[in-house]
Short mmCIF file of C-alpha atoms in Angstrom, two decimals:
data_model
loop_
_atom_site.label_atom_id
_atom_site.label_comp_id
_atom_site.label_asym_id
_atom_site.label_seq_id
_atom_site.Cartn_x
_atom_site.Cartn_y
_atom_site.Cartn_z
CA ALA A 6 -13.81 -6.09 -9.43
CA TRP A 7 -10.21 -5.51 -8.30
CA VAL A 8 -11.08 -5.59 -4.59
CA ALA A 9 -13.35 -8.61 -4.98
CA LYS A 10 -10.87 -10.66 -7.03
CA MET A 11 -7.44 -9.59 -5.77
CA MET A 12 -8.05 -8.64 -2.15
CA ALA A 13 -10.82 -11.13 -1.31
CA ASP A 14 -10.78 -14.11 -3.70
CA LEU A 15 -6.97 -14.35 -3.85
CA GLY A 16 -6.71 -13.53 -0.15
CA ILE A 17 -4.20 -10.69 -0.60
CA CYS A 18 -5.90 -8.97 2.33
CA PRO A 19 -6.65 -11.71 4.89
CA PHE A 20 -9.30 -9.57 6.57
CA THR A 21 -11.31 -8.72 3.43
CA ALA A 22 -14.35 -10.97 2.91
CA ASP A 23 -15.58 -9.36 -0.31
CA ALA A 24 -15.80 -5.96 -2.01
CA ASP A 25 -18.24 -4.70 0.64
CA LYS A 26 -16.93 -6.19 3.90
CA SER A 27 -13.52 -5.87 5.51
CA GLY A 28 -11.76 -5.18 8.81
CA MET A 29 -11.49 -6.42 12.39
CA PRO A 30 -14.30 -6.62 13.33
CA MET A 31 -15.79 -7.07 9.87
CA GLY A 32 -17.63 -3.99 8.67
CA PRO A 33 -18.60 -1.98 5.58
CA VAL A 34 -16.01 -0.80 3.05
CA TYR A 35 -16.54 2.84 2.08
CA TYR A 36 -15.54 3.92 -1.44
CA ALA A 37 -14.90 7.53 -2.38
CA VAL A 38 -13.83 8.69 -5.85
CA ASP A 39 -12.26 12.12 -6.23
CA ARG A 40 -11.20 13.40 -9.67
CA SER A 41 -8.91 16.16 -8.42
CA THR A 42 -5.68 16.69 -10.32
CA ARG A 43 -3.98 19.30 -8.14
CA MET A 44 -2.16 18.23 -5.01
CA GLU A 45 -3.79 20.89 -2.83
CA ASP A 46 -7.25 19.64 -3.86
CA VAL A 47 -6.27 16.05 -3.07
CA TYR A 48 -5.02 17.16 0.36
CA SER A 49 -8.35 18.86 1.00
CA ALA A 50 -10.36 15.80 -0.07
CA TYR A 51 -8.19 13.51 2.03
CA TRP A 52 -8.57 15.52 5.23
CA LYS A 53 -12.33 15.72 4.74
CA MET A 54 -12.31 11.93 4.52
CA VAL A 55 -10.24 11.69 7.72
CA VAL A 56 -12.90 13.76 9.49
CA LYS A 57 -15.61 11.48 8.11
CA VAL A 58 -13.80 8.39 9.42
CA GLU A 59 -13.31 9.99 12.83
CA GLN A 60 -16.98 10.90 13.08
CA SER A 61 -18.29 7.52 11.86
CA ASP A 62 -18.86 4.42 13.93
CA GLU A 63 -16.71 1.54 12.68
CA ARG A 64 -19.86 -0.59 12.45
CA ASP A 65 -20.99 1.82 9.71
CA LEU A 66 -17.59 2.53 8.16
CA SER A 67 -14.88 -0.02 8.82
CA THR A 68 -12.29 0.81 6.18
CA THR A 69 -12.08 3.38 3.38
CA LEU A 70 -10.69 3.28 -0.15
CA HIS A 71 -10.14 6.83 -1.37
CA ILE A 72 -9.62 6.65 -5.14
CA PHE A 73 -7.92 9.38 -7.21
CA PRO A 74 -8.06 8.30 -10.89
CA ASN A 75 -6.73 11.62 -12.22
CA PHE A 76 -3.90 12.20 -9.74
CA CYS A 77 -0.31 11.01 -10.37
CA MET A 78 -1.65 8.16 -12.48
CA ASP A 79 1.57 7.88 -14.52
CA ASN A 80 4.01 9.22 -11.95
CA ILE A 81 4.73 6.81 -9.11
CA GLU A 82 7.60 8.94 -7.77
CA SER A 83 5.33 11.94 -7.25
CA PHE A 84 2.68 9.72 -5.69
CA GLU A 85 5.21 8.23 -3.27
CA ASN A 86 6.44 11.70 -2.29
CA PHE A 87 2.85 12.77 -1.75
CA SER A 88 2.18 9.64 0.32
CA ASN A 89 5.10 10.47 2.59
CA THR A 90 3.65 13.90 3.28
CA LEU A 91 0.49 12.18 4.56
CA THR A 92 2.13 9.57 6.76
CA GLN A 93 4.79 11.75 8.36
CA PRO A 94 2.42 14.13 10.23
CA LEU A 95 0.14 11.39 11.61
CA GLU A 96 2.01 11.22 14.92
CA SER A 97 2.60 14.96 15.37
CA LEU A 98 -1.06 15.73 14.66
CA GLY A 99 -2.25 13.05 17.07
CA VAL A 100 -4.02 11.12 14.29
CA GLU A 101 -1.82 8.00 14.49
CA GLU A 102 -3.99 6.47 17.22
CA LEU A 103 -7.04 6.87 15.00
CA LEU A 104 -5.91 5.76 11.56
CA GLN A 105 -3.17 4.15 9.49
CA LEU A 106 -2.60 4.54 5.76
CA VAL A 107 -1.79 2.06 3.02
CA PHE A 108 -1.17 3.30 -0.53
CA PHE A 109 -1.89 1.62 -3.86
CA HIS A 110 -0.78 2.64 -7.36
CA PRO A 111 -0.65 1.01 -10.82
CA GLU A 112 3.17 1.17 -10.77
CA TRP A 113 3.82 0.44 -7.09
CA THR A 114 7.14 -1.26 -6.34
CA PHE A 115 8.33 -2.49 -2.96
CA ARG A 116 11.66 -0.91 -2.06
CA ASP A 117 12.57 -2.75 1.15
CA GLY A 118 15.49 -4.62 -0.35
CA GLY A 119 13.86 -8.01 0.15
CA ALA A 120 13.09 -10.72 -2.36
CA ARG A 121 9.72 -9.12 -3.08
CA SER A 122 11.26 -5.80 -4.16
CA GLY A 123 12.13 -4.90 -7.75
CA MET A 124 10.06 -3.98 -10.78
CA GLY A 125 9.57 -7.56 -11.98
CA SER A 126 8.43 -9.14 -8.73
CA ALA A 127 4.92 -10.59 -8.68
CA ALA A 128 4.66 -9.49 -5.04
CA ASN A 129 4.32 -5.88 -6.20
CA TYR A 130 0.79 -6.64 -7.43
CA ALA A 131 -0.37 -6.87 -3.83
CA ARG A 132 -0.15 -3.06 -3.93
CA ARG A 133 -0.75 -2.36 -7.64
CA SER A 134 -4.26 -1.09 -8.23
CA PRO A 135 -6.17 0.20 -11.28
CA TRP A 136 -5.90 3.77 -9.97
CA PRO A 137 -3.98 5.60 -7.25
CA MET A 138 -5.68 4.91 -3.92
CA ILE A 139 -5.37 5.71 -0.24
CA ASN A 140 -6.62 2.96 2.05
CA ILE A 141 -7.62 4.58 5.34
CA LEU A 142 -7.56 1.96 8.10
CA ARG A 143 -8.55 2.26 11.73
CA THR A 144 -5.51 1.86 14.00
CA ASN A 145 -7.33 -0.35 16.50
CA GLN A 146 -8.22 -2.76 13.69
CA VAL A 147 -4.66 -2.78 12.33
CA ARG A 148 -3.28 -3.65 15.75
CA ALA A 149 -5.89 -6.34 16.29
CA ALA A 150 -4.95 -7.87 12.94
CA GLN A 151 -1.24 -7.74 13.74
CA ARG A 152 -1.80 -9.48 17.04
CA GLY A 153 -3.74 -12.19 15.26
CA ILE A 154 -1.37 -12.91 12.38
CA PRO A 155 2.31 -12.13 11.67
CA THR A 156 2.75 -9.52 8.93
CA GLY A 157 5.68 -11.42 7.47
CA LEU A 158 3.52 -14.52 6.98
CA VAL A 159 0.99 -12.45 5.01
CA TYR A 160 3.73 -11.06 2.75
CA GLN A 161 5.08 -14.53 2.11
CA GLN A 162 1.65 -16.00 1.38
CA ASN A 163 0.81 -13.16 -1.02
CA GLU A 164 4.04 -13.57 -2.94
CA LYS A 165 3.41 -17.29 -3.35
CA THR A 166 -0.17 -16.73 -4.57
CA LEU A 167 0.75 -13.94 -7.01
CA ARG A 168 3.73 -15.84 -8.41
CA LYS A 169 1.37 -18.65 -9.40
CA VAL A 170 -0.70 -16.21 -11.47
CA GLY A 171 2.45 -14.69 -13.00
CA THR A 172 3.54 -11.11 -13.65
CA THR A 173 2.56 -11.16 -17.33
CA GLN A 174 -1.05 -12.06 -16.61
CA LEU A 175 -1.23 -9.78 -13.57
CA GLU A 176 0.03 -6.81 -15.58
CA SER A 177 -2.32 -7.55 -18.50
CA MET A 178 -5.36 -7.73 -16.24
CA LEU A 179 -4.35 -4.56 -14.43
CA ARG A 180 -3.93 -2.57 -17.65
CA LYS A 181 -7.23 -3.86 -19.05
CA ARG A 182 -8.91 -3.52 -15.64
CA ASP A 183 -10.43 -6.88 -16.35
CA TRP A 184 -9.90 -9.87 -14.05
CA SER A 185 -12.19 -12.28 -15.88
CA ASP A 186 -9.17 -14.43 -16.86
CA ILE A 187 -8.99 -15.62 -13.26
CA GLU A 188 -12.72 -15.46 -12.58
CA GLU A 189 -12.75 -19.06 -11.37
CA LEU A 190 -9.61 -18.71 -9.26
CA LYS A 191 -10.31 -18.45 -5.56
CA VAL A 192 -8.00 -19.53 -2.77
CA ASN A 193 -9.17 -21.93 -0.11
CA ARG A 194 -8.53 -20.05 3.10
CA ARG A 195 -8.39 -23.29 5.08
CA ASP A 196 -5.46 -24.53 2.98
CA MET A 197 -3.24 -21.46 3.43
CA GLU A 198 -1.73 -20.83 6.83
CA ALA A 199 -1.93 -17.04 6.93
CA LEU A 200 -5.52 -17.01 5.67
CA ARG A 201 -6.61 -19.88 7.91
CA ILE A 202 -5.28 -18.11 11.01
CA ALA A 203 -6.98 -14.88 9.93
CA GLN A 204 -10.26 -16.72 9.28
CA ASP A 205 -10.17 -18.39 12.69
CA TYR A 206 -9.26 -15.11 14.37
CA LYS A 207 -12.19 -13.32 12.70
CA GLU A 208 -14.61 -16.06 13.77
CA THR A 209 -13.41 -16.66 17.33
CA GLY A 210 -11.48 -13.53 18.32
CA THR A 211 -8.59 -15.70 19.54
CA VAL A 212 -5.51 -17.34 18.07
CA ALA A 213 -5.07 -21.05 18.74
CA GLU A 214 -2.04 -22.02 20.84
CA GLU A 215 -0.48 -24.00 17.98
CA ASP A 216 -0.72 -20.91 15.76
CA ARG A 217 1.08 -18.83 18.35
CA ASP A 218 4.10 -21.08 17.95
CA PHE A 219 5.83 -19.41 15.03
CA VAL A 220 8.18 -22.40 14.74
CA HIS A 221 5.51 -23.97 12.52
CA ASP A 222 5.81 -21.25 9.89
CA SER A 223 8.64 -19.66 7.95
CA THR A 224 7.97 -16.09 9.05
CA PRO A 225 11.04 -13.80 8.76
CA ALA A 226 13.13 -13.70 11.94
CA ALA A 227 12.07 -10.13 12.67
CA ASN A 228 8.55 -11.41 13.26
CA LYS A 229 9.37 -14.47 15.37
CA VAL A 230 8.63 -14.18 19.08
CA ASP A 231 8.80 -17.16 21.43
CA LYS A 232 8.52 -17.63 25.17
CA SER A 233 12.29 -17.74 25.71
CA GLN A 234 12.60 -14.31 24.09
CA ILE A 235 9.92 -12.93 26.39
CA GLU A 236 11.46 -14.43 29.49
CA GLY A 237 14.89 -13.16 28.46
CA GLY A 238 13.68 -9.60 28.12
CA ASP A 239 14.24 -9.53 24.37
CA MET A 240 10.90 -7.76 23.78
CA LEU A 241 12.44 -4.59 25.14
CA LYS A 242 15.49 -5.19 22.98
CA VAL A 243 13.28 -5.36 19.87
CA VAL A 244 11.81 -1.94 20.69
CA LEU A 245 15.26 -0.45 21.40
CA GLN A 246 16.68 -1.83 18.15
CA ALA A 247 13.81 -0.30 16.18
CA LEU A 248 14.36 3.08 17.84
CA GLU A 249 18.09 2.88 17.23
CA LYS A 250 17.57 2.18 13.54
CA ARG A 251 15.15 5.11 13.21
CA LEU A 252 17.47 7.51 15.06
CA GLU A 253 20.58 6.51 13.10
CA GLY A 254 19.05 7.81 9.89
CA GLY A 255 19.48 6.62 6.34
CA PRO A 256 22.51 6.98 4.05
CA ASP A 257 21.30 10.38 2.83
CA GLY A 258 20.83 11.66 6.37
CA GLY A 259 17.04 11.30 6.28
CA VAL A 260 14.81 9.17 8.48
CA GLN A 261 15.47 5.46 8.05
CA GLY A 262 12.24 3.48 7.74
CA LEU A 263 11.56 0.03 9.11
CA SER A 264 10.57 -2.83 6.85
CA GLY A 265 7.10 -4.39 7.13
CA PRO A 266 8.26 -7.30 9.32
CA GLU A 267 10.37 -4.98 11.50
CA THR A 268 7.40 -2.66 12.02
CA SER A 269 5.14 -5.57 12.93
CA ALA A 270 7.70 -7.01 15.37
CA ALA A 271 8.28 -3.60 17.00
CA MET A 272 4.53 -3.05 17.45
CA MET A 273 4.01 -6.49 18.97
CA ALA A 274 6.95 -5.95 21.31
CA SER A 275 5.67 -2.49 22.27
CA ASP A 276 2.22 -3.85 23.07
CA PHE A 277 3.80 -6.56 25.22
CA VAL A 278 6.04 -4.11 27.13
CA LEU A 279 3.18 -1.64 27.70
CA GLU A 280 0.88 -4.39 28.92
CA HIS A 281 3.42 -5.58 31.47
CA LEU A 282 4.16 -2.03 32.60
CA LYS A 283 0.43 -1.61 33.28
CA GLU A 284 0.41 -4.83 35.30
CA MET A 285 3.41 -3.66 37.32
CA SER A 286 1.88 -0.25 38.05
CA GLY A 287 -1.57 -1.47 38.92
#
């Protein structure tokens, strides 16, 4: 019910059609429930699922929701620490080109310092789920989605939609695990820019020229790319700025993460630079 109502009907995930179909291209959603309580058992279950994804054709298994109802249910800090131990080794293990991870938890709170961060923000319910979950996504699908629609526009659209429902009702439905109060509520994807672009992209595989002009939306500056930036070589600057931020480190000396819009902008810029390097070499 949560996937069908929140992710699909409310359009929180632009590329989810219903509880059974999601992704780019659209394919089956695979659900796995594991009742492990110990971290080592969750690690084991997770890596078995990674192997399953790797060995499955995306036409048979597009995206995976790995659900852990008995693990860190009331401890978001422990769950976040655990999540970091899964994301950090993706690159070193060579898995980053295969999959990406998104985490959900009943107490999830964005901590990027933006308007959507903070305990009371309705935007948090885009990542608050009935139980702790790991969403295992295929990297090629994530990159296809990012090329089709700016991440910042999705964040903004989600916050607007969730604010209309309200934090009180969102929290009540989450705790009851009952979304019947908004049973009749379903967004019109043609009326909402982020969802309309995603819908068109799913159907045609291309983004209309007018939708490529980010002047027509209010996407955060980190996600805006126009022709003058490309011609001026700013794509390379975007990549260098992202690397510089990562290498500088955070205030505690640890790795400094990029925000969602910064990550999206860096990936788009990287794809552009790599594509032109290929053209130059071949």
